[in-house]
Amino acid sequence: MLTTYSLKMPRAVYSGENAMENLTAILRAAGAKRAAVFTDKGIKAAGLFPLVQNAVEDARVDYYVLDDIPPEPDCDTVQGLADRFREAGADMIVACGGGSVLDTAKLAGVLATRDYTVRDLLEDPSRARKRLPAVLIPTTAGTGAEVTPNAIVAVPEKALKAGIVSDAMVADYVILDARLIKDLPPRIAAATGVDALAHCIECYTGNKANPLSDLYALEGLDLILNNIEKACLDPEAMAEKERMQLAACYGGLAITASGTTAVHALSYPLGGRYHIPHGVSNAVLLAPVIRFNEPACRDRLARVYDRCCHEEERLRAPEEKSAWVIARLEEIVRRLKIPTSLRELGVPAGDLDRLAAAGMEVQRLLVNNPREVTLEDAKKLYQEVL
Ligand SMILES: NC(=O)c1ccc[n+]([C@@H]2O[C@H](COP(=O)([O-])OP(=O)(O)OC[C@H]3O[C@@H](n4cnc5c(N)ncnc54)[C@H](O)[C@@H]3O)[C@@H](O)[C@H]2O)c1
Ligand SMILES: [Zn+2]
C-alpha cells in the first residue's frame, strides 16, 4: 500500500439527467470564443453529435469539428490531428466520444505548441504543459479517460500501446450524460464496461492501492458487479446505465490515485500487435490474472465480496470469498459474450514468446502488481487464454 497518495480531480463533474445542458453554461462562463470539438464517425453515425453541437451553438461560440479519429489511434495519427488543431487554433476543447476521442483531445490540448511532439512526450511526459481548458464528455462507460491524467496511443514500430501520463491532461470539466450511452452497441458496451471493472479491481488489489483510491474503486466495483449485465444488454435500463457511467468515472478516479496492474500490462501488446479492442483484451485476461494474483491479494478480494455481494447467504472463509469474486468476473465475461480466447481473436500460438516479451516491457504497470510476474508467468498466462 502506498503511504503518500494524491487524488486528481477535474474542476467540476456534471452528472445526472440531461447533464449535457451544462455545456452551454460552461462555455459561456469560460468566455470561450472558438472551440475545437473532437468526436468520431461512430458518434456521428449513432446520432449523438447534435446533442453537443446544439449546446455549443447555444453558447454562440465559433467552433469547428475534428471527427476523423480512428479507434485506438497510433501516436503519428494523433500528432497529425494535433497539428491540424494547432493550425486552426482554439481557446477551448470540447471532446465527445469514447476513450480514443478523449485521449486524442487530451493530447491535442498539450500539443498546441511546437516545443515538443507526441513522440517526445512518450520519452518524457514531464514536458507536457496545459495550453487550454477542456470539457470531456464520455460516450462509453468506459475507460474513465474523462478524469485520468493518462492518454494511450499505439506505437506502431513497437507493436505496443503506451501510456503518456501527465497532470496537464486532467480535464477541467466533465459531463456524464447517460443519453450518450443509451444506444451503445452491446458489443462495445460489454468491452468498455469490463474495462471499467478491470480498472476498479486492479486499482483495489494493486500495490498502489490507498484509502483515496479504495473509496472510488470499491464503490465502482459495487456498482459494476451489480449492474453491468442489465446496463449492457437492456437498451431501456437507464438507471443501470447511469450507474455504469458513474462507476467508469470512479474507475478513472481510482487510477489517478492508484494504478492498473498486470491485466492492463499484458493487454497492451494485444492491442498494439493485433488491434484487439482495449476492453476485449482486458476481458480475456481479467479472471486469469486476478486468479494468478489471488494468493497475494486474498484479503482484498474478500473485502470486495463483503462490500459487493448482496446475497443473503454469507460466505465466511476469505478463500471462499475471493473465489466468489473471481467466479463473478468469469460469469460477467461469459454472459456478455466477450471472446475469451486469443485464437478467436486471431493470435497465432507461435507468437506467445514475442507477446510475453512485449508484455514484460510494461513495467510501469507490472510494478503495481501484487504478485511478481516473471517472463515465464507471462507466457503461462497468455498460454492459458490462448
Ligand atoms: N486515458 C485513459 O485513462 C484510458 C483508460 C482506458 C483505456 N483508454 C484507451 O481508450 C481507448 C478505448 O476507448 P473506448 O473503449 O471508450 O472505445 P473507443 O473510443 O475506441 O470507441 C470504440 C468504438 O465505439 C464507437 N462508440 C463510442 N461510443 C459510442 C456510442 N455511444 N454509440 C455508438 N458507438 C459508439 C466509436 O465510434 C468507436 O468506433 C483505447 O485506446 C484505450 O487504450 C484510455
Ligand atoms: Zn483500461
Coordinates of C-alpha atoms and ligand atoms in Angstrom, one line a residue:
M1 CA 0.0 0.0 0.0
L2 CA 1.2 3.5 -0.8
T3 CA 1.7 5.7 2.3
T4 CA 1.6 9.0 0.4
Y5 CA -1.1 9.5 -2.2
S6 CA -3.0 12.0 -4.1
L7 CA -6.3 12.1 -5.9
K8 CA -6.5 14.2 -9.1
M9 CA -9.9 15.8 -9.9
P10 CA -11.3 17.9 -12.7
R11 CA -12.6 21.3 -11.6
A12 CA -16.2 20.2 -12.0
V13 CA -18.1 17.0 -12.9
Y14 CA -21.7 17.3 -14.1
S15 CA -23.8 14.2 -13.9
G16 CA -27.4 13.1 -13.8
E17 CA -30.4 13.6 -16.1
N18 CA -29.7 15.8 -19.1
A19 CA -26.3 16.8 -17.7
M20 CA -25.3 17.9 -21.2
E21 CA -27.3 21.0 -20.8
N22 CA -24.4 22.4 -18.7
L23 CA -22.2 22.6 -21.7
T24 CA -23.6 25.9 -22.8
A25 CA -23.1 27.5 -19.4
I26 CA -19.6 26.1 -19.1
L27 CA -18.5 27.6 -22.5
R28 CA -20.1 30.9 -21.6
A29 CA -18.6 31.1 -18.1
A30 CA -15.2 30.3 -19.5
G31 CA -15.6 33.1 -22.0
A32 CA -14.8 30.7 -24.9
K33 CA -14.6 32.3 -28.3
R34 CA -13.5 29.5 -30.5
A35 CA -14.0 25.8 -29.6
A36 CA -12.4 22.7 -31.2
V37 CA -14.9 19.9 -31.0
F38 CA -13.3 16.4 -31.1
T39 CA -15.5 13.4 -31.9
D40 CA -15.6 10.5 -34.3
K41 CA -17.6 9.0 -37.1
G42 CA -19.1 6.3 -34.9
I43 CA -20.6 9.0 -32.6
K44 CA -22.0 10.9 -35.6
A45 CA -23.5 7.7 -37.1
A46 CA -25.1 6.9 -33.7
G47 CA -26.9 10.3 -34.0
L48 CA -25.3 11.7 -30.8
F49 CA -23.4 14.6 -32.2
P50 CA -26.4 17.1 -32.3
L51 CA -26.6 17.0 -28.5
V52 CA -23.1 18.5 -28.4
Q53 CA -23.5 20.7 -31.4
N54 CA -26.7 22.3 -30.2
A55 CA -25.2 23.1 -26.8
V56 CA -22.1 24.7 -28.4
E57 CA -24.2 26.7 -30.8
D58 CA -26.4 27.9 -27.9
A59 CA -23.3 29.3 -26.3
R60 CA -22.8 31.4 -29.5
V61 CA -19.2 30.1 -29.8
D62 CA -17.4 29.8 -33.1
Y63 CA -16.4 26.2 -33.5
Y64 CA -15.0 23.6 -35.8
V65 CA -15.2 19.8 -35.7
L66 CA -12.3 17.3 -35.8
D67 CA -14.0 13.9 -36.4
D68 CA -11.6 11.7 -38.2
I69 CA -10.2 10.0 -35.1
P70 CA -9.9 6.2 -35.6
P71 CA -10.5 3.8 -32.7
E72 CA -7.3 3.4 -30.6
P73 CA -5.2 5.7 -32.7
D74 CA -1.4 5.5 -33.1
C75 CA 0.9 8.3 -32.0
D76 CA 1.5 9.6 -35.5
T77 CA -2.2 9.8 -36.3
V78 CA -2.6 11.8 -33.0
Q79 CA 0.3 14.1 -34.0
G80 CA -1.4 14.8 -37.4
L81 CA -4.7 15.7 -35.7
A82 CA -2.9 17.8 -33.1
D83 CA -1.1 19.7 -35.9
R84 CA -4.3 20.4 -37.7
F85 CA -5.8 21.6 -34.4
R86 CA -2.8 23.8 -33.7
E87 CA -3.1 25.4 -37.1
A88 CA -6.8 26.0 -36.7
G89 CA -6.5 27.5 -33.3
A90 CA -9.0 27.4 -30.4
D91 CA -9.3 28.7 -26.8
M92 CA -11.4 25.7 -25.6
I93 CA -11.6 22.0 -26.3
V94 CA -14.8 20.0 -26.3
A95 CA -14.4 16.3 -26.7
C96 CA -17.3 13.9 -27.0
G97 CA -16.6 10.2 -27.6
G98 CA -15.0 7.0 -26.2
G99 CA -11.5 6.8 -24.8
S100 CA -10.0 7.2 -28.3
V101 CA -11.5 10.6 -28.8
L102 CA -10.9 11.8 -25.3
D103 CA -7.3 10.7 -25.3
T104 CA -6.7 12.4 -28.6
A105 CA -8.2 15.6 -27.4
K106 CA -6.3 15.5 -24.1
L107 CA -3.0 15.1 -26.1
A108 CA -4.0 17.9 -28.5
G109 CA -4.5 20.1 -25.5
V110 CA -0.9 19.8 -24.5
L111 CA 0.4 19.6 -28.1
A112 CA -0.8 23.1 -29.2
T113 CA 2.9 24.1 -29.3
R114 CA 5.9 23.4 -31.5
D115 CA 8.1 22.9 -28.4
Y116 CA 7.6 19.1 -28.4
T117 CA 5.8 16.3 -30.2
V118 CA 3.8 13.3 -29.0
R119 CA 6.8 11.1 -29.5
D120 CA 8.8 13.5 -27.3
L121 CA 6.1 13.0 -24.7
L122 CA 6.4 9.2 -25.0
E123 CA 10.0 9.7 -24.0
D124 CA 9.5 12.4 -21.4
P125 CA 5.8 13.1 -20.4
S126 CA 7.0 15.8 -17.8
R127 CA 7.4 18.2 -20.8
A128 CA 3.6 18.4 -21.2
R129 CA 2.0 21.7 -20.3
K130 CA -1.7 22.5 -20.5
R131 CA -2.4 25.0 -23.2
L132 CA -6.2 25.4 -23.0
P133 CA -9.1 24.1 -20.9
A134 CA -11.1 21.0 -21.9
V135 CA -14.6 19.7 -21.5
L136 CA -14.6 15.9 -21.7
I137 CA -17.8 14.0 -22.4
P138 CA -17.6 10.2 -22.5
T139 CA -19.9 8.1 -24.7
T140 CA -18.7 4.8 -23.4
A141 CA -18.8 3.5 -19.8
G142 CA -15.9 3.1 -20.0
T143 CA -12.4 4.0 -19.9
G144 CA -12.6 6.7 -17.2
A145 CA -10.4 8.7 -19.6
E146 CA -12.6 11.7 -18.8
V147 CA -10.9 12.0 -15.4
T148 CA -7.5 10.4 -15.7
P149 CA -4.2 12.2 -16.5
N150 CA -3.4 9.3 -19.0
A151 CA -3.6 9.2 -22.7
I152 CA -2.9 5.9 -24.5
V153 CA -1.5 5.6 -28.0
A154 CA -0.3 2.8 -30.2
V155 CA 3.3 2.8 -31.1
P156 CA 3.5 1.0 -34.4
E157 CA 7.2 0.1 -34.6
K158 CA 7.0 -1.4 -31.1
A159 CA 3.6 -3.2 -31.8
L160 CA 2.6 -1.9 -28.3
K161 CA 0.3 0.6 -26.8
A162 CA 1.9 3.1 -24.5
G163 CA 0.5 5.5 -21.8
I164 CA 1.5 9.1 -21.5
V165 CA 0.7 10.3 -18.0
S166 CA 0.7 14.0 -17.1
D167 CA -1.4 16.1 -14.7
A168 CA -1.6 18.6 -17.6
M169 CA -4.1 16.3 -19.2
V170 CA -6.6 16.2 -16.3
A171 CA -9.8 17.6 -17.7
D172 CA -11.2 20.9 -16.5
Y173 CA -14.9 19.9 -16.9
V174 CA -16.5 16.5 -17.3
I175 CA -20.1 15.8 -18.3
L176 CA -21.7 12.4 -17.7
D177 CA -25.0 12.2 -19.5
A178 CA -26.5 8.7 -19.8
R179 CA -28.3 9.6 -23.0
L180 CA -24.9 9.2 -24.7
I181 CA -24.5 5.6 -23.7
K182 CA -28.2 4.6 -24.1
D183 CA -27.8 3.0 -27.6
L184 CA -24.2 1.9 -27.2
P185 CA -24.0 -1.4 -29.3
P186 CA -24.0 -4.3 -26.7
R187 CA -20.5 -5.5 -28.0
I188 CA -19.0 -2.1 -27.3
A189 CA -20.9 -1.6 -24.0
A190 CA -19.7 -5.0 -22.8
A191 CA -16.0 -4.5 -23.6
T192 CA -15.9 -1.0 -22.2
G193 CA -17.9 -2.0 -19.1
V194 CA -15.4 -4.8 -18.4
D195 CA -12.6 -2.2 -18.9
A196 CA -14.1 -0.2 -16.1
L197 CA -14.4 -3.3 -14.0
A198 CA -10.7 -4.1 -14.6
H199 CA -9.7 -0.5 -13.6
C200 CA -11.6 -0.8 -10.3
I201 CA -10.4 -4.3 -9.3
E202 CA -6.8 -3.7 -10.4
C203 CA -6.7 -0.4 -8.5
Y204 CA -8.1 -2.0 -5.4
T205 CA -5.8 -5.0 -5.4
G206 CA -2.6 -3.3 -6.7
N207 CA 0.4 -2.2 -4.7
K208 CA -0.5 1.4 -5.1
A209 CA -3.9 1.0 -3.5
N210 CA -4.5 3.6 -0.8
P211 CA -7.5 5.0 1.1
L212 CA -8.4 7.6 -1.6
S213 CA -8.3 5.1 -4.5
D214 CA -10.1 2.4 -2.4
L215 CA -13.1 4.7 -1.9
Y216 CA -13.7 5.0 -5.6
A217 CA -12.6 1.5 -6.6
L218 CA -14.9 -0.2 -4.1
E219 CA -17.9 1.9 -4.9
G220 CA -17.2 1.4 -8.6
L221 CA -17.0 -2.4 -8.0
D222 CA -20.3 -2.4 -6.2
L223 CA -22.0 -0.5 -9.0
I224 CA -20.4 -2.6 -11.8
L225 CA -20.8 -6.1 -10.2
N226 CA -24.5 -5.4 -9.6
N227 CA -25.5 -3.6 -12.8
I228 CA -23.2 -4.4 -15.7
E229 CA -25.2 -7.2 -17.4
K230 CA -28.5 -5.3 -17.4
A231 CA -26.8 -2.0 -18.4
C232 CA -25.1 -3.6 -21.4
L233 CA -27.9 -5.8 -22.6
D234 CA -31.1 -3.9 -22.0
P235 CA -31.5 -0.6 -24.0
E236 CA -34.1 0.7 -21.6
A237 CA -32.2 0.2 -18.4
M238 CA -31.3 3.8 -17.9
A239 CA -30.8 3.6 -14.1
E240 CA -28.3 0.8 -14.6
K241 CA -26.6 2.7 -17.4
E242 CA -26.2 5.8 -15.2
R243 CA -24.7 3.6 -12.5
M244 CA -22.2 2.2 -15.0
Q245 CA -21.3 5.7 -16.2
L246 CA -20.6 6.8 -12.7
A247 CA -18.7 3.6 -12.0
A248 CA -16.5 4.1 -15.0
C249 CA -15.7 7.6 -13.8
Y250 CA -14.9 6.2 -10.4
G251 CA -12.6 3.7 -12.0
G252 CA -10.7 6.6 -13.7
L253 CA -10.5 8.5 -10.4
A254 CA -9.2 5.3 -8.7
I255 CA -6.5 5.2 -11.4
T256 CA -5.4 8.8 -10.7
A257 CA -4.6 7.8 -7.1
S258 CA -3.6 4.1 -7.6
G259 CA -3.0 2.4 -10.9
T260 CA -3.8 -0.7 -13.0
T261 CA -1.7 -3.9 -12.8
A262 CA -0.9 -7.0 -14.8
V263 CA -4.3 -7.3 -16.6
H264 CA -3.6 -4.0 -18.4
A265 CA 0.1 -4.6 -18.7
L266 CA -0.4 -7.9 -20.6
S267 CA -3.3 -6.5 -22.5
Y268 CA -1.2 -3.7 -24.2
P269 CA 0.7 -5.9 -26.7
L270 CA -2.7 -7.5 -27.7
G271 CA -3.9 -4.0 -28.6
G272 CA -0.6 -2.9 -30.2
R273 CA 0.1 -6.0 -32.3
Y274 CA -3.4 -7.4 -33.1
H275 CA -5.5 -4.4 -32.7
I276 CA -7.8 -6.2 -30.3
P277 CA -10.0 -3.5 -28.7
H278 CA -8.8 -2.4 -25.3
G279 CA -11.8 -3.7 -23.3
V280 CA -11.8 -7.1 -25.1
S281 CA -8.1 -7.8 -24.4
N282 CA -8.6 -6.9 -20.7
A283 CA -11.7 -9.1 -20.6
V284 CA -9.7 -12.1 -21.9
L285 CA -7.1 -11.6 -19.2
L286 CA -9.2 -10.4 -16.3
A287 CA -10.1 -13.6 -14.4
P288 CA -6.9 -15.5 -15.2
V289 CA -4.7 -12.7 -14.0
I290 CA -6.7 -12.0 -10.9
R291 CA -6.7 -15.8 -10.1
F292 CA -2.9 -15.7 -10.6
N293 CA -2.7 -12.7 -8.1
E294 CA -5.2 -14.2 -5.6
P295 CA -2.7 -15.6 -3.1
A296 CA -1.2 -12.1 -2.9
C297 CA -4.5 -10.2 -2.5
R298 CA -6.9 -12.7 -1.0
D299 CA -7.9 -10.4 1.8
R300 CA -8.6 -7.5 -0.5
L301 CA -10.7 -9.8 -2.8
A302 CA -12.6 -11.0 0.3
R303 CA -13.4 -7.3 1.1
V304 CA -14.7 -6.9 -2.4
Y305 CA -17.1 -9.7 -1.7
D306 CA -18.1 -8.2 1.7
R307 CA -18.9 -4.9 0.1
C308 CA -20.4 -6.0 -3.3
C309 CA -22.2 -9.4 -2.8
H310 CA -25.7 -8.7 -1.5
E311 CA -26.8 -12.3 -1.4
E312 CA -28.5 -13.3 1.9
E313 CA -26.4 -16.4 2.4
R314 CA -22.9 -15.3 3.5
L315 CA -19.6 -16.9 2.9
R316 CA -17.1 -16.9 5.8
A317 CA -13.7 -18.0 4.7
P318 CA -11.5 -15.5 2.8
E319 CA -10.6 -18.1 0.1
E320 CA -14.3 -18.8 -0.5
K321 CA -15.0 -15.1 -0.8
S322 CA -12.1 -14.4 -3.2
A323 CA -13.2 -17.5 -5.3
W324 CA -16.7 -15.9 -5.5
V325 CA -15.3 -12.7 -6.8
I326 CA -13.2 -14.5 -9.5
A327 CA -16.2 -16.6 -10.5
R328 CA -18.3 -13.5 -10.8
L329 CA -15.6 -11.9 -13.1
E330 CA -15.8 -15.0 -15.3
E331 CA -19.6 -15.0 -15.3
I332 CA -19.7 -11.4 -16.5
V333 CA -17.4 -12.0 -19.4
R334 CA -19.4 -15.1 -20.4
R335 CA -22.8 -13.5 -20.1
L336 CA -21.7 -10.5 -22.1
K337 CA -20.4 -12.9 -24.8
I338 CA -17.0 -11.4 -25.0
P339 CA -14.5 -13.7 -26.6
T340 CA -12.3 -15.5 -24.1
S341 CA -9.6 -17.0 -26.2
L342 CA -6.8 -15.3 -28.1
R343 CA -7.1 -17.7 -31.0
E344 CA -10.7 -16.5 -31.6
L345 CA -9.1 -13.0 -31.8
G346 CA -6.5 -14.0 -34.4
V347 CA -3.4 -14.5 -32.2
P348 CA -1.3 -17.4 -33.5
A349 CA 0.2 -19.8 -30.9
G350 CA 3.7 -19.2 -32.3
D351 CA 3.6 -15.6 -31.1
L352 CA 3.4 -16.3 -27.4
D353 CA 7.1 -15.8 -26.7
R354 CA 7.1 -12.4 -28.5
L355 CA 3.9 -11.4 -26.7
A356 CA 5.3 -12.3 -23.3
A357 CA 8.5 -10.3 -24.0
A358 CA 6.4 -7.3 -25.1
G359 CA 4.1 -7.6 -22.0
M360 CA 7.2 -7.6 -19.7
E361 CA 8.1 -4.2 -21.2
V362 CA 5.1 -2.7 -19.5
Q363 CA 7.0 -2.3 -16.2
R364 CA 5.1 0.9 -15.5
L365 CA 2.1 -1.2 -14.6
L366 CA 3.8 -4.5 -13.7
V367 CA 5.5 -2.9 -10.7
N368 CA 2.0 -2.3 -9.3
N369 CA 1.0 -5.9 -9.5
P370 CA 0.6 -7.5 -6.1
R371 CA 2.4 -10.7 -7.2
E372 CA 5.6 -10.6 -9.2
V373 CA 5.1 -11.5 -12.8
T374 CA 8.1 -13.2 -14.4
L375 CA 8.6 -13.8 -18.1
E376 CA 7.6 -17.5 -17.5
D377 CA 4.5 -16.4 -15.7
A378 CA 3.5 -14.0 -18.6
K379 CA 4.0 -16.9 -21.1
K380 CA 1.8 -19.2 -18.9
L381 CA -0.9 -16.6 -18.6
Y382 CA -1.0 -16.0 -22.4
Q383 CA -0.9 -19.8 -22.9
E384 CA -3.9 -20.2 -20.5
V385 CA -6.1 -17.8 -22.6
L386 CA -4.9 -19.0 -26.0
Ligands
LIG1 N1 -6.9 7.5 -20.8 C1 -7.2 6.5 -20.1 O1 -7.2 6.6 -18.8 C2 -7.7 5.3 -20.7 C3 -8.1 4.2 -19.9 C4 -8.5 3.1 -20.6 C5 -8.5 3.0 -21.9 N2 -8.0 4.0 -22.7 C6 -7.9 4.0 -24.1 O2 -9.2 4.3 -24.7 C7 -9.3 3.7 -26.0 C8 -10.6 2.8 -26.0 O3 -11.7 3.7 -25.7 P1 -13.2 3.0 -25.7 O4 -13.1 1.7 -25.2 O5 -14.0 4.0 -25.0 O6 -13.6 2.9 -27.2 P2 -13.3 3.8 -28.5 O7 -13.3 5.2 -28.1 O8 -12.1 3.3 -29.2 O9 -14.6 3.5 -29.4 C9 -14.9 2.3 -29.9 C10 -15.9 2.4 -31.0 O10 -17.2 2.7 -30.4 C11 -17.8 3.8 -31.0 N3 -18.7 4.4 -30.0 C12 -18.2 5.1 -28.9 N4 -19.3 5.5 -28.2 C13 -20.4 5.1 -28.9 C14 -21.8 5.3 -28.6 N5 -22.3 5.9 -27.5 N6 -22.7 4.8 -29.5 C15 -22.2 4.1 -30.6 N7 -20.9 3.9 -30.9 C16 -20.0 4.4 -30.0 C17 -16.7 4.6 -31.6 O11 -17.1 5.4 -32.6 C18 -15.7 3.6 -32.0 O12 -16.0 3.1 -33.3 C19 -8.1 2.8 -26.1 O13 -7.1 3.5 -26.9 C20 -7.6 2.6 -24.7 O14 -6.2 2.3 -24.7 C21 -7.6 5.2 -22.1
ZN2 ZN -8.4 0.2 -19.4

